[in-house]
Amino acid sequence: MRKLPLIKVQRGKKYYLKMTPAQRYQHFILMSTFILLVLTGFPLKFHYYPWAKTLINSLGGLRVTTVIHRICGVTMVGLFFYHWYYLFKNLYVYYIAPSIRLKKFSIKGLLKFIYYSPMFPRIKDVKDVADFLKYVFFITDEKPKHERFHWREKFDYWAVFWGIPVLGLTGAILWFESYSTMFFPGWFVNISFIAHSDEALLAAAVILIWHMYNAHVNYDKFPMSPLFLTGYLPEEIMKHEYYLEWKRINCLVEKDKSLFFDMDEYKANKKKEMQEHLLHCFEDIIDENFENEEKKDEQA
Amino acid sequence: MRVIAKLFLGILLMLFFSSVGNCADDENCLLCHKYRTLSRIDETGKTRLYYVNDNLFHSSVHGKIKCKECHSQITKIPHEENTKVNCLNECHIVEPTSEKRFSHKSVAEVMKNSIHSPDNKYANFSKADDFPECIDCHNNPLFKPIQLFKNITEEGQSPKALARCNLCHKEEKFIKYFYNHVSHRLHTSKDSSEIVRMCERCHSKPEMVKRHKLKNAVSTYKDTFHGKAITFGLEGAPDCVDCHVRENESAHAIKSYEDPESSINKDNRKKVCSRKTCHPNAADGIEDIRMHVVIDKNLYKPEYYTALGFTGLTLGAFFPLIVVLILELIREIFPNFSLRKFKRRK
């Protein structure tokens, strides 16, 4: 994979890398399947409202929406398994392989690596929540300084992490109702039905209100944060919300200049090169014309 | 004076004979009942419409039967109170296999053994008023206000089907009559959503549900995938009758689930679920899936605790998040106001 610069300068503004392309693609699949699942699932949960029928009909009727729902469900569960692979791959690439090479591998080190991986909840998060409460209750005017992901994002992540297996399992039981009764008692199908729709409601509520507010509608990101599209966050938000991460990236970039990429400078250079190139071509053409005219004169 | 009386009689006779040509109305009921606004408001405040749409009536199942065959109590004009139809009357039609006068008594016999009869031993409440009569389910659309006829989807004839009959049978009245009496019974005359609506008329009345010690069966059914499929117009999804009636039996014979002969008795349920068109691969446990789940601690324990757990989880997870969100917004309104800063200033 191409190595991306940690800081990118564009139109005089600094942008900080927060999501790698792999993470962005995963988020994109999760997002699109989630939206389609909500669109095709919620009319069934709220079947007694008039909009439910309109929505189902606009998506092509019940026969089509059930197929869409199942395709998206399978894709989302597939993504869940891919994410496990992704986690173990990173564990291998960034800890197991280097530590074995350096003959420093230990279980304690492995656990420590997992504990300090970006999404893992740790004591710092509890402190951040406490600091946050101090801030919102007007005790201090200092905001907690967050690392790469703060506790709200970790909350979203772990909600999805437990939500997908619950929804996937109960969904599969409802999908294969005849076979599931081979292994489970009948009431298990009934509780799957309740669990599937209630968990979906919780997930949709959290994503549509809490996550959308934090990620996009928030006062300093409105109307939309570019993070999920570009993977980069503008400096003011980075400094404001992820102070420690901002400091860490600055430190890293100071040590290794290859992590810094000035788009403006690159563009200006390109432009200059282009102009020079054109000028050369132009000179050649003029020269050629000049020679041709000279030849004509000689012939005359 | 005598001249006026003669003239009046003459007009009356003219009116009488002018409508004799219409064979089923030789009692001349349509003389009055053809008026679309013929109606009154009864003691309960309900508007009763007495209009009969001649065209619709003559192409209906009962188009060849005289009014008085069913409205037998009517003897004079204006009619007495309570001239209800008695469907068990023998009407003038001759049943072709036995050559006896036809009546619906055999249907009544079947009904008597069903749960829809007050005499059934499985009924929890046996006051006759609460039990359905013929017209509670077989609502004849003939007496409905005119605007309802515009898109009748419940009953009636398909002109497409009639067109086939027209090919050989020449008498149009006969075709319509015969089609209604015989052919329309070859396919279900009510679609699934109409059947659900029909059952709902009684089974979702709160006071009735309470008296008969039933849970609201229709709303719980509508919450299942079966009910939702029908709500969203999936043809072929099972309605009430599909499960509650034994295969090859009339819908008049619906029995209590406690009755060993019932299709939904514990021993017979699997047979219903694993019909060819439903869940043919069904495993043994399929009959234990509950179709009328109510969130009730005593009836359905696992369902109750699951729903309770998830409600708790939803409220317990979602509301703190909203509170955090609101607190943060409030804090942003007063960015410079805080206790520690005050201390620092001092």
XYZ file of C-alpha atoms in Angstrom:
646
model
C 0.000 0.000 0.000
C 1.122 3.506 -0.839
C 2.282 5.374 2.239
C 0.148 8.448 2.866
C 1.578 11.667 4.322
C 0.493 12.368 7.903
C 0.100 16.066 7.178
C -1.133 17.440 3.905
C -1.171 21.145 3.052
C -3.886 22.261 0.743
C -4.758 25.896 -0.072
C -2.619 27.015 2.839
C -4.487 24.798 5.320
C -2.998 21.818 7.166
C -4.845 18.491 7.068
C -4.046 15.582 9.403
C -4.414 11.904 8.511
C -6.904 10.161 10.811
C -8.316 7.285 8.769
C -6.291 5.070 6.487
C -7.858 4.062 3.137
C -8.585 0.544 4.495
C -10.500 2.052 7.394
C -12.320 4.438 5.085
C -13.438 1.614 2.778
C -14.661 -0.373 5.771
C -16.572 2.649 7.022
C -18.062 3.169 3.579
C -19.320 -0.429 3.334
C -20.661 -0.265 6.870
C -22.383 3.039 6.181
C -24.042 2.059 2.911
C -25.228 -1.327 4.147
C -26.470 0.285 7.364
C -28.511 2.896 5.487
C -30.039 0.284 3.188
C -30.769 -2.046 6.095
C -32.547 0.747 7.956
C -34.499 1.759 4.849
C -35.660 -1.786 4.149
C -36.039 -2.923 7.750
C -37.724 -0.052 9.506
C -40.900 -0.032 7.415
C -41.415 -3.581 8.676
C -40.918 -2.588 12.293
C -43.225 0.398 11.947
C -45.634 -1.283 9.545
C -48.637 0.533 11.024
C -47.543 3.975 9.793
C -48.581 5.117 6.313
C -45.008 6.012 5.319
C -43.961 2.383 5.725
C -45.986 1.259 2.714
C -44.832 4.227 0.633
C -41.207 3.492 1.422
C -41.494 -0.214 0.635
C -43.287 0.520 -2.627
C -40.749 3.160 -3.636
C -37.976 0.618 -3.139
C -39.710 -1.879 -5.384
C -42.117 -3.760 -3.150
C -41.632 -6.296 -0.404
C -40.100 -8.949 -2.634
C -37.288 -6.573 -3.628
C -36.687 -5.055 -0.205
C -36.337 -8.448 1.478
C -33.629 -9.350 -1.022
C -31.860 -5.989 -0.512
C -32.090 -6.441 3.250
C -30.530 -9.897 3.105
C -27.768 -8.917 0.705
C -26.853 -5.962 2.928
C -27.070 -8.094 6.066
C -24.722 -10.702 4.612
C -22.341 -7.958 3.423
C -22.293 -6.385 6.866
C -21.581 -9.701 8.566
C -18.880 -10.304 5.941
C -17.391 -6.940 6.830
C -17.421 -7.970 10.490
C -15.363 -11.046 9.701
C -13.084 -9.007 7.463
C -12.566 -6.591 10.337
C -11.431 -9.457 12.582
C -8.976 -10.442 9.859
C -7.878 -6.808 9.612
C -7.286 -6.623 13.367
C -5.231 -9.841 13.454
C -3.326 -8.791 10.352
C -2.360 -5.512 12.012
C -1.450 -7.361 15.186
C 0.806 -9.609 13.158
C 2.332 -6.900 10.980
C 2.902 -4.341 13.721
C 3.689 -6.502 16.748
C 4.132 -10.243 16.233
C 6.364 -10.166 13.134
C 8.709 -7.329 14.286
C 8.990 -8.667 17.848
C 9.848 -12.171 16.622
C 12.420 -10.672 14.285
C 13.964 -8.796 17.215
C 13.465 -11.845 19.509
C 11.485 -9.786 21.984
C 8.097 -11.514 21.684
C 6.180 -11.938 24.960
C 2.536 -12.407 25.904
C 2.782 -9.392 28.170
C 4.043 -7.299 25.284
C 1.254 -8.592 23.089
C -1.390 -7.650 25.661
C 0.242 -4.259 26.099
C 0.158 -3.745 22.326
C -3.545 -4.631 22.235
C -4.224 -2.348 25.215
C -2.570 0.584 23.509
C -4.113 -0.040 20.077
C -6.210 2.950 19.034
C -9.742 1.614 19.574
C -9.127 -0.329 22.786
C -10.811 1.245 25.839
C -8.271 2.227 28.476
C -7.970 4.152 31.732
C -7.313 7.369 29.816
C -10.891 7.208 28.491
C -12.333 7.089 32.013
C -10.228 10.139 32.860
C -11.426 11.859 29.682
C -15.051 11.215 30.600
C -14.414 12.597 34.101
C -12.707 15.670 32.615
C -15.566 16.065 30.185
C -18.104 15.998 33.033
C -16.037 18.571 34.925
C -16.118 20.712 31.827
C -19.852 20.463 31.109
C -20.779 21.064 34.748
C -18.818 24.348 34.665
C -16.198 23.141 37.135
C -13.302 23.839 34.815
C -12.967 25.537 31.470
C -10.393 23.100 30.262
C -11.482 20.517 27.726
C -10.073 16.981 27.949
C -7.173 16.379 25.572
C -7.924 13.371 23.438
C -5.762 10.850 21.670
C -6.365 9.339 18.260
C -9.932 8.257 19.060
C -11.831 9.711 21.985
C -14.366 7.888 24.133
C -17.351 8.843 21.977
C -15.827 7.201 18.933
C -14.827 4.165 20.943
C -18.413 3.937 22.177
C -19.702 3.953 18.570
C -17.141 1.355 17.570
C -17.939 -1.076 20.373
C -21.682 -0.586 19.921
C -21.318 -1.733 16.315
C -18.897 -4.461 17.354
C -21.491 -6.098 19.610
C -24.479 -5.056 17.500
C -23.490 -6.847 14.302
C -23.221 -10.339 15.859
C -26.548 -9.859 17.664
C -28.287 -8.622 14.523
C -26.541 -11.136 12.269
C -27.363 -14.154 14.420
C -30.974 -13.192 15.078
C -31.363 -12.233 11.425
C -30.103 -15.623 10.297
C -32.517 -17.362 12.675
C -35.417 -15.378 11.230
C -34.228 -15.972 7.683
C -33.944 -19.767 8.094
C -36.885 -20.198 10.442
C -37.519 -23.825 9.405
C -33.932 -24.928 10.054
C -33.414 -22.899 13.190
C -36.223 -24.811 14.895
C -34.087 -27.931 14.461
C -31.541 -26.519 16.896
C -33.509 -24.107 19.062
C -36.902 -24.200 20.775
C -39.724 -22.266 19.097
C -39.629 -19.351 21.516
C -36.057 -18.697 20.423
C -37.380 -17.535 17.055
C -39.768 -15.228 18.885
C -37.060 -13.668 21.029
C -34.837 -13.345 17.959
C -37.636 -11.389 16.357
C -37.833 -9.039 19.346
C -34.060 -8.784 19.759
C -33.448 -8.138 16.049
C -35.842 -5.232 15.815
C -35.058 -3.724 19.240
C -31.307 -3.870 18.704
C -31.807 -2.324 15.258
C -33.811 0.499 16.770
C -31.088 1.158 19.336
C -28.393 1.078 16.653
C -30.316 3.386 14.347
C -31.079 5.819 17.153
C -27.447 5.934 18.262
C -26.099 6.294 14.739
C -28.644 8.762 13.418
C -28.614 11.067 16.429
C -25.480 10.527 18.488
C -22.995 9.588 15.777
C -24.354 12.037 13.207
C -24.236 14.833 15.767
C -20.705 14.081 16.886
C -19.283 13.449 13.449
C -21.118 15.926 11.265
C -23.745 18.229 12.706
C -21.606 19.328 15.650
C -21.114 23.127 15.811
C -17.561 23.070 14.477
C -18.132 20.468 11.768
C -21.492 21.481 10.329
C -22.691 20.588 7.720
C -20.348 17.669 7.201
C -16.954 16.490 8.304
C -14.763 15.586 5.305
C -13.046 12.852 7.329
C -15.090 9.893 6.033
C -14.450 10.918 2.417
C -10.824 12.076 2.476
C -9.439 10.495 5.637
C -7.949 13.869 6.591
C -9.168 16.282 9.252
C -8.480 20.059 9.130
C -6.002 21.350 11.680
C -8.427 23.434 13.740
C -10.661 20.420 14.484
C -7.622 18.213 15.044
C -6.143 20.614 17.576
C -9.488 21.267 19.180
C -10.608 17.674 19.621
C -7.541 15.443 19.388
C -4.884 17.601 20.976
C -2.537 14.743 21.908
C -2.831 13.174 18.461
C -2.152 16.567 16.874
C 0.985 16.942 18.982
C 2.107 13.401 18.250
C 1.721 13.795 14.478
C 3.586 17.123 14.565
C 6.413 15.428 16.450
C 6.550 12.555 13.959
C 6.568 14.921 10.998
C 9.388 16.983 12.487
C 11.507 13.838 12.698
C 10.587 12.514 9.271
C 9.932 15.146 6.613
C 8.699 12.515 4.115
C 5.470 12.336 6.137
C 4.736 15.936 5.228
C 3.283 16.787 1.872
C 2.670 20.306 0.627
C 0.051 20.100 -2.071
C 0.310 23.832 -2.899
C 4.044 23.655 -3.405
C 3.661 20.489 -5.471
C 1.021 22.133 -7.630
C 3.074 25.296 -8.071
C 6.101 23.236 -9.107
C 4.001 21.230 -11.516
C 2.610 24.406 -13.017
C 6.056 25.869 -13.389
C 7.337 22.678 -14.998
C 4.406 22.674 -17.361
C 4.983 26.270 -18.321
C 8.663 25.630 -18.944
C 7.815 22.589 -20.984
C 5.307 24.578 -23.052
C 7.826 27.357 -23.494
C 10.333 24.835 -24.828
C 7.814 23.455 -27.262
C 6.896 26.947 -28.328
C 10.527 27.856 -28.904
C 10.967 24.703 -30.973
C 7.966 25.575 -33.117
C 9.215 29.134 -33.630
C 12.652 27.828 -34.512
C 11.163 25.383 -36.995
C 9.047 28.060 -38.624
C 12.026 30.367 -38.795
C 14.106 27.651 -40.489
C 11.299 26.908 -42.940
C 11.005 30.560 -43.889
C 14.738 30.794 -44.346
C 14.603 27.780 -46.650
C 11.803 29.394 -48.674
C 13.778 32.595 -48.989
C 16.803 30.660 -50.213
C 14.708 28.860 -52.837
C 13.293 32.174 -54.034
C -113.365 13.237 -6.683
C -113.962 9.848 -8.191
C -112.089 10.916 -11.317
C -109.043 11.894 -9.285
C -109.157 8.565 -7.427
C -109.351 6.663 -10.740
C -106.477 8.703 -12.127
C -104.365 8.011 -9.036
C -105.116 4.291 -9.235
C -104.224 4.363 -12.897
C -100.873 5.990 -12.212
C -100.179 3.478 -9.450
C -101.026 0.571 -11.747
C -98.855 2.046 -14.477
C -95.977 2.368 -12.075
C -96.580 -1.193 -10.903
C -96.672 -2.768 -14.337
C -93.780 -0.699 -15.639
C -91.469 -2.527 -13.266
C -92.966 -5.977 -13.676
C -90.652 -6.595 -16.572
C -87.809 -6.976 -14.068
C -88.447 -10.528 -12.941
C -86.781 -10.534 -9.506
C -88.615 -7.425 -8.368
C -92.200 -8.492 -8.865
C -92.831 -7.423 -5.268
C -91.917 -3.948 -6.521
C -89.576 -3.135 -3.631
C -87.433 -0.989 -5.895
C -90.291 1.418 -6.304
C -89.008 3.013 -3.136
C -85.621 1.425 -2.618
C -84.199 2.719 -5.873
C -83.815 6.182 -4.319
C -80.219 6.716 -3.324
C -80.977 8.836 -0.304
C -83.567 6.533 1.218
C -82.216 6.333 4.743
C -82.786 7.121 8.386
C -80.741 7.596 11.503
C -81.433 4.885 14.032
C -81.554 5.029 17.830
C -77.797 4.519 18.132
C -77.096 7.447 15.823
C -75.989 5.259 12.940
C -77.081 6.154 9.432
C -78.976 3.287 7.868
C -79.083 3.342 4.117
C -81.956 1.490 2.470
C -80.917 2.138 -1.092
C -80.570 -0.921 -3.308
C -78.474 -0.640 -6.428
C -80.618 -2.484 -8.936
C -77.778 -3.365 -11.293
C -75.524 -4.651 -8.557
C -78.291 -6.586 -6.899
C -79.296 -8.402 -10.052
C -75.769 -9.449 -10.775
C -75.208 -10.586 -7.187
C -75.408 -14.087 -5.744
C -78.924 -13.394 -4.590
C -80.008 -11.615 -7.766
C -82.719 -14.139 -8.631
C -84.215 -14.369 -5.180
C -87.205 -12.269 -4.199
C -86.595 -9.766 -1.424
C -89.223 -11.342 0.789
C -87.548 -14.742 0.668
C -84.951 -13.358 3.041
C -86.741 -10.345 4.562
C -89.611 -12.638 5.545
C -90.957 -10.517 8.397
C -91.981 -7.711 6.085
C -95.715 -7.762 5.519
C -96.769 -4.139 5.240
C -95.694 -0.629 4.292
C -94.238 1.126 6.212
C -92.292 -1.915 7.463
C -92.255 -3.004 11.079
C -89.134 -2.657 13.163
C -86.525 -5.391 13.092
C -86.838 -6.856 9.648
C -83.531 -8.675 9.790
C -82.560 -11.181 7.189
C -82.825 -14.827 8.118
C -80.250 -16.668 6.063
C -81.594 -20.052 7.116
C -84.871 -19.589 5.296
C -85.524 -22.087 2.564
C -85.443 -20.064 -0.568
C -87.203 -20.879 -3.789
C -84.110 -22.186 -5.546
C -84.062 -25.930 -6.045
C -80.833 -27.597 -5.112
C -80.073 -29.614 -8.293
C -78.585 -32.740 -6.699
C -81.427 -33.415 -4.281
C -84.202 -31.419 -5.975
C -85.090 -30.001 -2.588
C -85.604 -26.344 -1.866
C -82.277 -24.840 -0.998
C -81.293 -23.355 2.342
C -78.062 -22.500 4.181
C -78.911 -24.797 7.081
C -75.932 -27.071 6.472
C -73.641 -24.072 6.932
C -75.372 -23.363 10.213
C -74.741 -26.954 11.306
C -71.016 -26.579 10.680
C -71.004 -23.210 12.427
C -72.677 -24.779 15.450
C -69.678 -27.063 15.985
C -67.194 -24.265 15.537
C -65.782 -21.893 18.126
C -67.961 -19.193 16.616
C -71.035 -20.697 18.251
C -72.172 -19.902 21.802
C -72.897 -23.586 22.350
C -69.275 -24.636 21.835
C -67.838 -26.028 25.047
C -64.505 -24.291 24.499
C -66.075 -20.833 24.333
C -65.116 -18.691 27.310
C -68.245 -16.577 27.147
C -71.507 -17.754 25.703
C -73.850 -14.864 25.164
C -75.359 -15.255 21.702
C -75.126 -11.521 20.888
C -71.348 -11.702 20.829
C -71.161 -14.415 18.204
C -71.069 -13.684 14.499
C -74.088 -14.000 12.284
C -73.869 -14.650 8.560
C -73.853 -10.979 7.567
C -71.098 -10.116 10.050
C -68.632 -11.788 7.705
C -70.530 -11.981 4.416
C -71.091 -8.288 4.161
C -73.139 -7.760 1.081
C -71.937 -4.539 -0.484
C -75.345 -3.841 -1.986
C -76.538 -1.714 0.842
C -73.472 0.445 1.176
C -73.498 4.123 0.175
C -72.974 4.762 -3.482
C -69.476 6.235 -3.209
C -68.202 2.920 -1.897
C -69.072 1.182 -5.141
C -66.535 3.090 -7.116
C -63.751 0.708 -6.364
C -65.130 -2.494 -5.048
C -62.236 -4.793 -4.455
C -63.874 -7.141 -2.028
C -66.513 -8.993 -3.953
C -68.235 -9.008 -7.277
C -67.552 -10.345 -10.701
C -64.604 -10.169 -12.919
C -65.729 -9.020 -16.390
C -62.791 -10.948 -17.784
C -64.154 -14.184 -16.369
C -67.634 -13.370 -17.584
C -66.350 -12.792 -21.093
C -65.426 -16.465 -21.302
C -68.935 -17.549 -20.348
C -70.438 -15.204 -22.936
C -68.869 -17.274 -25.659
C -71.280 -20.180 -25.304
C -74.053 -19.033 -22.953
C -76.252 -16.435 -24.544
C -78.579 -15.354 -21.748
C -76.657 -12.642 -19.919
C -78.711 -12.783 -16.729
C -78.201 -16.517 -16.497
C -74.456 -16.133 -16.958
C -74.164 -13.619 -14.177
C -76.356 -15.626 -11.864
C -74.626 -18.888 -12.547
C -71.198 -17.342 -12.343
C -71.991 -15.868 -8.964
C -73.574 -18.941 -7.575
C -71.003 -21.439 -8.682
C -67.883 -20.161 -10.357
C -66.938 -17.470 -7.886
C -66.709 -20.131 -5.221
C -63.983 -21.809 -7.214
C -61.579 -19.065 -6.244
C -61.430 -17.288 -2.910
C -63.828 -14.434 -3.020
C -61.957 -12.416 -0.408
C -58.291 -11.549 -0.571
C -56.025 -11.961 2.436
C -56.130 -8.372 3.641
C -59.928 -8.393 3.429
C -60.048 -11.551 5.555
C -57.791 -9.954 8.162
C -59.975 -6.854 8.186
C -63.064 -9.044 8.518
C -61.722 -10.913 11.549
C -60.483 -7.655 13.017
C -64.010 -6.277 13.133
C -64.753 -8.479 16.158
C -61.383 -9.738 17.375
C -59.927 -6.329 18.088
C -62.873 -4.912 20.022
C -61.417 -4.388 23.514
C -64.600 -5.204 25.447
C -65.190 -8.362 23.399
C -61.581 -9.458 23.816
C -61.961 -9.012 27.564
C -65.256 -10.924 27.794
C -63.957 -13.881 25.827
C -60.596 -13.920 27.612
C -58.693 -13.650 24.351
C -55.672 -11.528 23.665
C -55.921 -9.192 20.690
C -55.206 -11.842 18.109
C -55.280 -9.598 15.046
C -52.794 -6.983 16.211
C -50.357 -9.671 17.369
C -50.766 -11.428 14.026
C -50.083 -8.158 12.214
C -46.774 -7.940 14.087
C -45.567 -11.247 12.651
C -43.918 -11.634 9.274
C -47.171 -13.213 8.025
C -49.182 -10.125 8.901
C -46.555 -7.714 7.638
C -46.352 -9.522 4.306
C -50.086 -8.992 3.883
C -49.861 -5.354 4.955
C -47.287 -4.748 2.227
C -49.280 -6.580 -0.427
C -47.438 -9.875 -0.804
C -49.959 -12.235 -2.374
C -50.004 -15.710 -0.983
C -48.988 -14.782 2.545
C -51.066 -16.664 5.114
C -54.107 -14.926 6.577
C -56.180 -15.953 9.607
C -58.182 -18.570 7.742
C -55.121 -20.285 6.251
C -53.898 -21.452 9.648
C -57.097 -21.684 11.661
C -58.947 -23.931 9.221
C -58.076 -27.552 8.627
C -57.026 -28.413 5.138
C -60.002 -29.092 2.836
C -62.485 -27.772 5.359
C -64.827 -24.802 5.260
C -63.882 -21.609 7.059
C -67.148 -21.986 8.957
C -65.572 -24.821 10.935
C -62.931 -22.840 12.852
C -62.302 -24.529 16.198
C -60.753 -23.561 19.516
C -57.075 -24.326 19.904
C -57.995 -26.537 22.862
C -60.203 -28.704 20.672
C -58.213 -31.772 19.548
C -59.845 -31.460 16.133
C -58.595 -27.935 15.614
C -55.904 -27.234 13.029
C -53.965 -25.212 15.563
C -54.192 -27.743 18.365
C -50.712 -28.542 19.606
C -50.713 -31.945 17.884
C -51.908 -30.654 14.515
C -49.954 -27.423 14.314
C -46.901 -28.827 12.580
C -49.090 -30.146 9.799
C -50.392 -26.626 9.184
C -46.941 -25.009 9.171
C -45.365 -27.616 6.937
C -47.922 -27.422 4.135
C -46.422 -27.637 0.682
C -46.885 -23.925 -0.001
C -45.651 -22.750 3.418
C -42.669 -24.315 5.226
C -42.300 -27.750 3.624
C -38.844 -28.325 5.155
C -40.022 -27.387 8.611
C -38.325 -29.154 11.496
C -40.240 -30.567 14.425
C -39.953 -27.431 16.516
C -41.718 -25.109 14.110
C -45.104 -25.494 15.767
C -43.645 -23.969 18.931
C -42.998 -20.622 17.289
C -45.636 -18.401 18.827
C -47.751 -16.504 16.359
C -49.724 -14.314 18.743
C -47.066 -13.017 21.085
C -48.127 -10.487 23.656
C -45.539 -9.056 25.998
C -47.003 -10.627 29.109
C -44.967 -11.829 32.067
C -47.243 -14.775 32.819
C -47.927 -15.970 29.288
C -44.644 -15.642 27.409
C -41.726 -15.391 29.836
C -38.688 -15.443 27.491
C -40.289 -12.885 25.175
C -41.195 -10.673 28.122
C -37.696 -10.650 29.580
C -36.059 -10.135 26.168
C -38.279 -7.159 25.448
C -37.696 -5.810 28.954
C -33.937 -6.251 28.626
C -33.769 -4.477 25.299
C -36.046 -1.673 26.442
C -33.758 -1.206 29.431
C -30.701 -1.281 27.192
C -32.184 1.223 24.765
C -33.222 3.628 27.476
C -30.058 3.034 29.484
C -27.723 3.600 26.541
C -29.541 6.140 24.459
C -30.774 8.620 27.042
C -27.410 9.193 28.736
C -25.997 9.951 25.287
C -28.705 12.513 24.627
C -28.108 14.045 28.058
C -24.380 14.341 27.282
C -25.227 15.975 23.983
C -27.537 18.531 25.565
C -25.116 19.276 28.425
C -22.381 19.948 25.929
C -24.569 22.315 23.956
C -25.511 24.209 27.105
C -21.827 24.469 28.030
C -21.040 25.952 24.634
C -23.512 28.769 25.215
C -21.430 29.983 28.198
C -17.865 29.257 27.142
C -16.226 31.588 29.667
C -18.180 30.680 32.748
C -16.519 28.141 35.049
C -15.723 27.722 38.748
C -12.029 27.038 38.436
C -11.475 30.108 36.321
C -13.213 32.179 38.981
C -10.795 30.833 41.587
C -7.857 31.603 39.378
C -9.002 35.177 38.964
C -9.245 35.671 42.718
